[in-house]
XYZ file of C-alpha atoms in Angstrom:
442
model
C 14.841 7.279 37.049
C 12.551 5.934 39.333
C 11.103 9.046 41.504
C 7.591 9.813 40.756
C 8.099 13.154 39.408
C 9.902 11.752 36.507
C 7.458 11.344 33.442
C 10.182 10.518 30.760
C 13.685 9.688 30.241
C 15.685 10.667 27.619
C 19.126 8.528 27.810
C 22.118 9.429 26.011
C 24.993 7.221 27.206
C 26.467 3.903 27.120
C 24.675 1.027 26.650
C 24.321 0.321 30.642
C 22.621 3.807 31.121
C 20.522 2.799 28.087
C 19.260 -0.239 29.462
C 18.871 0.854 32.355
C 16.423 3.418 30.902
C 14.466 1.296 29.075
C 13.571 -1.343 32.235
C 12.852 1.698 34.263
C 9.268 1.085 33.893
C 9.408 4.422 32.780
C 8.765 5.564 29.065
C 12.011 6.043 27.955
C 13.858 7.458 24.667
C 17.188 6.184 24.319
C 19.851 6.631 21.602
C 22.869 4.698 20.783
C 26.600 4.630 19.832
C 28.150 5.546 17.001
C 31.384 4.940 15.231
C 31.088 6.514 12.233
C 33.304 5.554 8.894
C 34.020 8.024 6.233
C 34.596 6.954 2.983
C 36.460 8.927 0.262
C 36.606 7.815 -3.086
C 38.648 8.878 -6.408
C 35.796 11.487 -8.003
C 35.997 13.387 -4.254
C 36.907 16.828 -3.529
C 40.266 15.482 -1.745
C 40.826 19.346 -0.529
C 37.293 19.983 0.543
C 36.930 16.139 1.888
C 40.010 16.469 3.886
C 39.641 19.922 5.978
C 35.911 19.058 6.493
C 36.988 15.964 8.195
C 39.850 17.711 10.396
C 36.954 20.238 11.103
C 34.669 17.844 12.489
C 37.161 15.883 14.436
C 38.360 19.149 16.411
C 35.352 20.374 17.304
C 34.836 19.560 20.845
C 37.641 17.454 20.189
C 36.196 14.705 18.918
C 33.529 14.053 21.518
C 30.047 14.417 19.240
C 29.042 11.088 18.641
C 28.607 11.505 15.268
C 32.197 12.515 14.451
C 34.564 10.314 12.214
C 36.001 7.468 13.478
C 37.358 6.225 10.526
C 38.571 6.790 7.293
C 37.997 4.377 4.368
C 40.232 6.014 0.870
C 40.127 4.504 -2.671
C 43.368 2.924 -3.563
C 43.843 5.739 -6.325
C 43.481 8.455 -3.949
C 44.756 7.061 -0.694
C 48.087 8.789 -1.230
C 46.796 12.232 -2.213
C 44.271 11.961 0.945
C 47.006 10.757 3.700
C 49.292 13.701 2.184
C 47.027 15.922 2.255
C 46.085 15.197 5.910
C 49.992 15.379 7.268
C 50.145 19.103 5.482
C 46.789 20.304 7.298
C 48.367 19.249 10.606
C 46.983 15.345 10.879
C 50.085 13.033 12.452
C 50.321 10.038 10.682
C 51.714 7.668 13.346
C 54.370 5.155 12.389
C 54.361 1.962 13.332
C 55.563 2.545 16.709
C 53.114 5.284 17.541
C 50.172 3.440 16.159
C 50.793 0.496 18.569
C 51.652 3.443 21.688
C 48.595 5.533 21.060
C 46.078 2.316 20.395
C 47.282 0.500 23.700
C 45.614 3.982 25.274
C 42.395 4.085 22.895
C 40.377 0.839 24.747
C 40.764 0.184 28.899
C 39.565 -3.659 29.570
C 38.005 -3.684 25.969
C 36.002 -0.245 26.458
C 36.761 3.362 25.293
C 39.188 5.155 28.127
C 37.477 7.986 29.260
C 41.206 8.826 30.222
C 41.447 10.442 26.753
C 37.960 11.059 25.772
C 37.548 14.630 24.705
C 41.434 15.034 25.131
C 43.660 16.923 22.522
C 46.090 15.270 19.863
C 49.279 15.972 22.012
C 47.800 14.804 25.525
C 46.459 11.880 23.867
C 50.377 11.782 22.313
C 51.369 12.432 25.884
C 49.464 9.818 27.717
C 50.802 7.069 25.156
C 54.486 8.393 25.716
C 54.848 9.366 22.271
C 55.800 13.355 20.938
C 53.907 14.981 18.720
C 53.648 18.911 18.361
C 51.386 20.797 20.342
C 49.584 22.084 17.597
C 48.624 18.901 16.274
C 44.560 18.642 15.299
C 43.976 14.338 15.212
C 46.686 11.265 14.864
C 45.846 8.922 12.656
C 46.863 5.691 12.351
C 46.700 3.766 9.051
C 45.482 -0.165 9.780
C 43.795 -3.049 8.022
C 41.743 -5.052 10.754
C 38.198 -3.883 10.542
C 37.231 -6.185 13.761
C 37.383 -5.941 18.011
C 41.015 -6.346 17.387
C 41.634 -3.292 16.487
C 41.653 -0.678 19.023
C 41.380 2.017 16.331
C 38.681 0.369 15.020
C 36.120 1.040 17.288
C 34.577 4.478 18.706
C 37.121 6.701 20.020
C 35.199 9.856 20.945
C 38.681 11.941 20.950
C 41.012 13.778 17.572
C 42.074 10.182 17.209
C 40.845 8.086 13.750
C 41.620 5.243 11.689
C 42.702 5.056 7.822
C 42.205 2.305 5.781
C 42.967 1.613 2.067
C 40.502 0.587 -0.121
C 40.848 -1.155 -3.275
C 38.155 0.292 -5.160
C 34.711 1.860 -4.030
C 32.829 -1.306 -3.565
C 35.955 -2.937 -1.289
C 35.460 0.960 0.689
C 31.765 0.430 1.140
C 32.261 -3.451 2.444
C 35.069 -1.952 5.032
C 32.548 0.527 6.068
C 29.522 -1.488 6.483
C 32.150 -3.800 8.448
C 32.987 -0.985 10.842
C 29.578 0.027 11.208
C 28.401 -3.148 11.929
C 31.383 -3.495 14.389
C 30.049 -0.433 16.618
C 28.000 2.016 15.059
C 24.726 0.178 13.822
C 22.071 2.677 13.257
C 24.142 5.818 13.618
C 26.458 7.561 10.854
C 28.329 7.003 7.913
C 29.376 9.862 5.518
C 30.727 9.367 1.760
C 32.829 12.185 0.191
C 32.163 12.033 -3.743
C 31.016 13.534 -6.871
C 27.754 13.968 -5.903
C 26.810 15.797 -8.783
C 27.978 13.509 -11.139
C 27.652 10.236 -9.876
C 24.131 9.765 -8.157
C 24.345 5.867 -8.732
C 27.094 6.256 -5.903
C 25.631 7.761 -3.522
C 22.463 5.923 -4.047
C 24.559 2.691 -3.630
C 25.810 3.954 -0.531
C 22.514 5.133 1.025
C 21.366 1.635 0.204
C 24.345 -0.220 1.925
C 24.534 1.519 4.907
C 22.879 0.484 7.920
C 22.786 3.847 9.478
C 19.474 6.440 9.650
C 21.835 9.372 9.096
C 23.474 8.865 5.683
C 25.963 12.077 5.131
C 27.283 13.269 1.675
C 30.162 15.918 1.237
C 29.621 16.900 5.133
C 31.789 17.165 8.104
C 30.175 14.253 10.560
C 30.006 16.014 13.562
C 28.243 18.794 11.818
C 25.871 17.558 9.648
C 25.044 14.591 11.949
C 23.829 17.157 14.811
C 21.316 18.954 12.041
C 20.648 22.176 10.182
C 24.050 22.248 9.727
C 25.656 21.433 6.114
C 22.083 20.137 5.543
C 18.551 20.641 6.104
C 17.165 17.136 6.364
C 18.112 16.208 10.113
C 16.763 18.288 12.668
C 19.161 20.121 15.178
C 20.045 18.060 18.074
C 22.603 16.356 20.115
C 20.481 13.199 20.443
C 20.836 11.141 17.959
C 18.350 8.047 17.479
C 19.719 4.319 15.505
C 16.427 2.786 15.218
C 15.877 -0.625 16.026
C 19.314 -1.289 14.486
C 20.788 -0.190 17.447
C 18.088 -0.689 20.116
C 16.433 2.289 19.953
C 12.335 3.155 19.791
C 13.409 6.438 17.107
C 15.884 6.420 14.096
C 16.220 10.083 13.927
C 17.174 13.304 15.916
C 15.404 13.695 18.987
C 13.706 16.880 19.169
C 10.493 18.306 20.847
C 8.034 16.535 19.310
C 9.601 13.588 20.801
C 9.269 14.660 24.537
C 5.771 16.365 24.347
C 2.273 14.749 24.800
C 0.239 15.843 21.664
C -3.755 15.510 21.988
C -6.040 15.007 19.210
C -9.731 16.252 18.608
C -11.418 14.068 16.551
C -15.138 14.991 15.377
C -17.505 12.132 14.085
C -16.819 12.903 10.037
C -18.045 8.994 8.341
C -17.268 7.652 5.052
C -19.232 8.940 2.148
C -22.065 5.604 1.486
C -21.824 4.562 -2.164
C -24.436 2.619 -4.063
C -23.856 0.863 -7.305
C -26.957 -0.126 -9.519
C -27.124 -1.947 -13.374
C -27.188 0.886 -15.694
C -30.762 -0.133 -16.537
C -33.562 -2.038 -14.328
C -36.792 -3.536 -16.277
C -39.429 -4.719 -13.947
C -43.524 -5.199 -14.314
C -45.102 -7.603 -16.421
C -44.083 -8.420 -19.911
C -40.628 -6.163 -19.215
C -37.935 -9.371 -20.446
C -38.707 -9.042 -24.405
C -38.316 -5.361 -24.046
C -35.533 -6.210 -21.937
C -33.140 -8.578 -23.855
C -34.128 -5.899 -27.038
C -31.234 -4.219 -25.268
C -28.964 -7.065 -25.876
C -30.414 -7.198 -29.534
C -29.518 -3.193 -29.852
C -26.313 -3.471 -28.821
C -24.557 -5.725 -31.215
C -24.322 -8.761 -28.855
C -23.283 -12.337 -30.800
C -23.106 -14.574 -28.036
C -24.679 -14.743 -25.102
C -24.164 -17.608 -22.070
C -27.454 -18.284 -19.761
C -26.889 -19.308 -16.433
C -29.449 -20.997 -14.368
C -30.543 -23.821 -12.239
C -31.739 -27.201 -13.432
C -35.348 -26.925 -12.601
C -35.874 -23.300 -14.114
C -34.351 -25.023 -17.182
C -36.361 -27.603 -17.321
C -39.444 -26.237 -16.707
C -38.533 -23.776 -19.657
C -38.045 -20.771 -18.093
C -34.697 -20.454 -20.423
C -36.317 -20.727 -23.068
C -38.072 -17.425 -23.248
C -34.640 -15.888 -23.072
C -33.353 -18.403 -25.974
C -36.117 -18.051 -28.109
C -36.166 -14.180 -28.449
C -32.066 -14.385 -28.661
C -31.760 -16.528 -31.464
C -34.890 -15.096 -33.555
C -32.417 -12.195 -33.604
C -29.427 -13.783 -34.627
C -27.708 -13.969 -31.171
C -25.777 -17.533 -30.739
C -26.480 -19.289 -26.943
C -24.942 -21.464 -24.528
C -27.215 -22.530 -21.462
C -25.446 -23.402 -17.963
C -27.834 -25.362 -15.731
C -25.613 -27.000 -12.630
C -25.984 -24.641 -10.424
C -27.800 -25.563 -7.196
C -28.434 -23.552 -4.204
C -25.792 -22.318 -2.438
C -23.567 -22.552 -5.304
C -20.218 -24.071 -4.660
C -16.695 -22.758 -6.115
C -15.813 -26.071 -8.319
C -19.752 -25.639 -9.628
C -18.336 -21.956 -10.386
C -14.802 -23.117 -11.815
C -17.254 -25.630 -14.744
C -19.326 -23.223 -15.565
C -16.463 -20.367 -16.315
C -14.567 -23.717 -18.297
C -17.621 -23.360 -20.469
C -17.597 -19.506 -20.840
C -14.106 -19.836 -21.597
C -14.634 -22.138 -24.435
C -18.089 -20.856 -25.635
C -16.239 -16.826 -25.650
C -19.620 -15.240 -24.739
C -19.644 -11.328 -25.275
C -22.808 -11.243 -22.752
C -23.718 -13.870 -19.587
C -27.255 -13.917 -18.429
C -28.182 -14.803 -15.422
C -31.750 -16.266 -14.384
C -33.392 -17.497 -11.543
C -33.011 -16.548 -7.884
C -29.491 -15.739 -5.542
C -27.656 -18.989 -6.705
C -27.706 -18.278 -10.298
C -26.673 -14.651 -9.966
C -23.895 -15.457 -7.454
C -22.716 -18.050 -9.656
C -22.918 -15.787 -12.789
C -21.018 -13.373 -11.114
C -18.110 -15.313 -10.150
C -18.017 -16.561 -13.285
C -18.317 -13.575 -15.489
C -14.743 -12.836 -13.000
C -13.007 -16.111 -13.817
C -13.957 -15.589 -18.003
C -12.560 -12.142 -17.500
C -9.501 -12.223 -14.853
C -8.715 -16.235 -14.422
C -5.631 -14.742 -12.740
C -7.859 -13.551 -9.463
C -7.623 -14.708 -6.107
C -10.713 -14.774 -4.581
C -9.556 -15.130 -1.466
C -7.914 -11.575 -1.647
C -11.518 -10.678 -2.847
C -13.521 -11.522 -0.088
C -10.666 -9.228 2.432
C -13.718 -7.121 4.431
C -13.449 -3.522 3.892
C -15.273 -0.362 5.970
C -14.620 1.660 2.937
C -15.279 0.009 -0.522
C -12.983 2.748 -1.991
C -10.230 1.778 0.260
C -10.238 -1.994 -0.250
C -6.744 -3.353 0.271
C -7.402 -5.738 -3.214
C -8.483 -3.987 -5.994
C -11.572 -5.144 -7.737
C -10.756 -6.013 -11.396
C -12.049 -3.608 -14.185
C -15.336 -5.373 -15.615
C -16.969 -5.851 -18.986
C -13.721 -6.080 -21.132
C -14.822 -9.416 -22.346
C -18.488 -9.820 -21.901
C -21.627 -7.384 -20.178
C -23.351 -9.217 -17.472
C -27.466 -9.133 -17.352
C -29.413 -10.696 -14.135
C -33.071 -11.882 -14.872
C -35.027 -12.329 -11.320
C -37.368 -15.113 -10.320
C -40.125 -14.337 -8.332
C -37.682 -15.402 -5.111
C -35.780 -12.289 -5.539
C -33.459 -12.082 -3.163
C -31.458 -9.004 -4.249
C -28.396 -10.282 -5.519
C -29.864 -8.950 -8.935
C -29.045 -5.596 -8.128
C -25.772 -5.625 -6.140
C -22.331 -5.919 -7.294
C -21.335 -8.748 -4.506
C -21.613 -12.681 -4.784
C -21.452 -15.241 -1.996
C -19.689 -18.951 -3.420
C -18.898 -21.997 -1.153
C -15.300 -23.452 -0.963
C -16.226 -27.053 0.216
C -12.649 -27.875 0.266
C -11.724 -25.173 2.664
C -15.465 -25.682 4.511
C -16.081 -21.739 3.747
C -18.216 -19.175 1.948
C -16.199 -16.467 0.050
C -18.283 -13.506 -0.047
C -17.053 -10.969 -2.959
C -17.886 -7.806 -4.843
């Protein structure tokens, strides 16, 4: 593993070997152990289920890591499934035989290498019992799903545990326990009427913490991909994801083993500039601009300005024109330089009570910024300004989508000679004194 010519380690084996690969200091892809449970419910095609399981378990004498290790059968069809296994060449072990075979499955708490890949007859001979030479699989009927039960472990041989479940939910629960005990992240399988039981397929998929969830499929062939399904890539190296301590959760293929180059030419985001619908300027344009408010049919106008402009009669230049046309007006003149969030909220409260259909900002940057935020609070009181203030590189790809404006009121900006540019931009800055920060939103 430490040889200088080694560029990447593909670790397929036991936990110790995989850990050594990950600890080697070289890039490594490791895969985990399987302990595939199979659930057979009352709607399954029993003949197909049994035939598929036997075909899978006898393929290479069960050494494929995705091969079935346990069969969990719903009570109402348990006897029928058991009978079908026996008829098709499986041996249902009696209590004495089950104990004998269970005694050779593990050695010092781990899989006994002597039985791996051996035939059913050879394993029976090792266990000191006799079965016909043409026996396909040895089945032990058990109830425990924890480490104390030898049949509950990964066996990599033509041996199977068989469990009786009260119903489908109980069967899935037992399958979950078996996966958690020794095959998390690897493979699980369900036999059901996949056309008429989509909710069971969905439930099984949701509950199983396995990367491969096979439906009505022999697990050895289905798990290694491109046989009986076309969603899994063909591979004998099957990742278990973070559940199983692996870096990937799919079948390892060429794409995981090659270095990919990407040549990226410079291409910049489109620039975007939003302007008001109408911009009036030069001496004497205010009355003409306000005529748009009247012709658009607005009836209630809220003017947002500062105390200096209000006290010196500048707000009257707007209110007099609007009142003469029958537009009701209200003036909020408490905006200060660098407006605070508390003042803005006060203005929004006035807007909520007055219910304007047009908001007119009069002054420099501060009244403009305050009026914009008041407008948002008035139209969308649920808005979180901390989220609006999140930065972005491209305004079209914001993390937080700006709410649609103009639902309750139109916004108009009337600038004084201080002219900060705020009157023609969709952005605003206010100060949050409670958190000692500035919020820039738009």
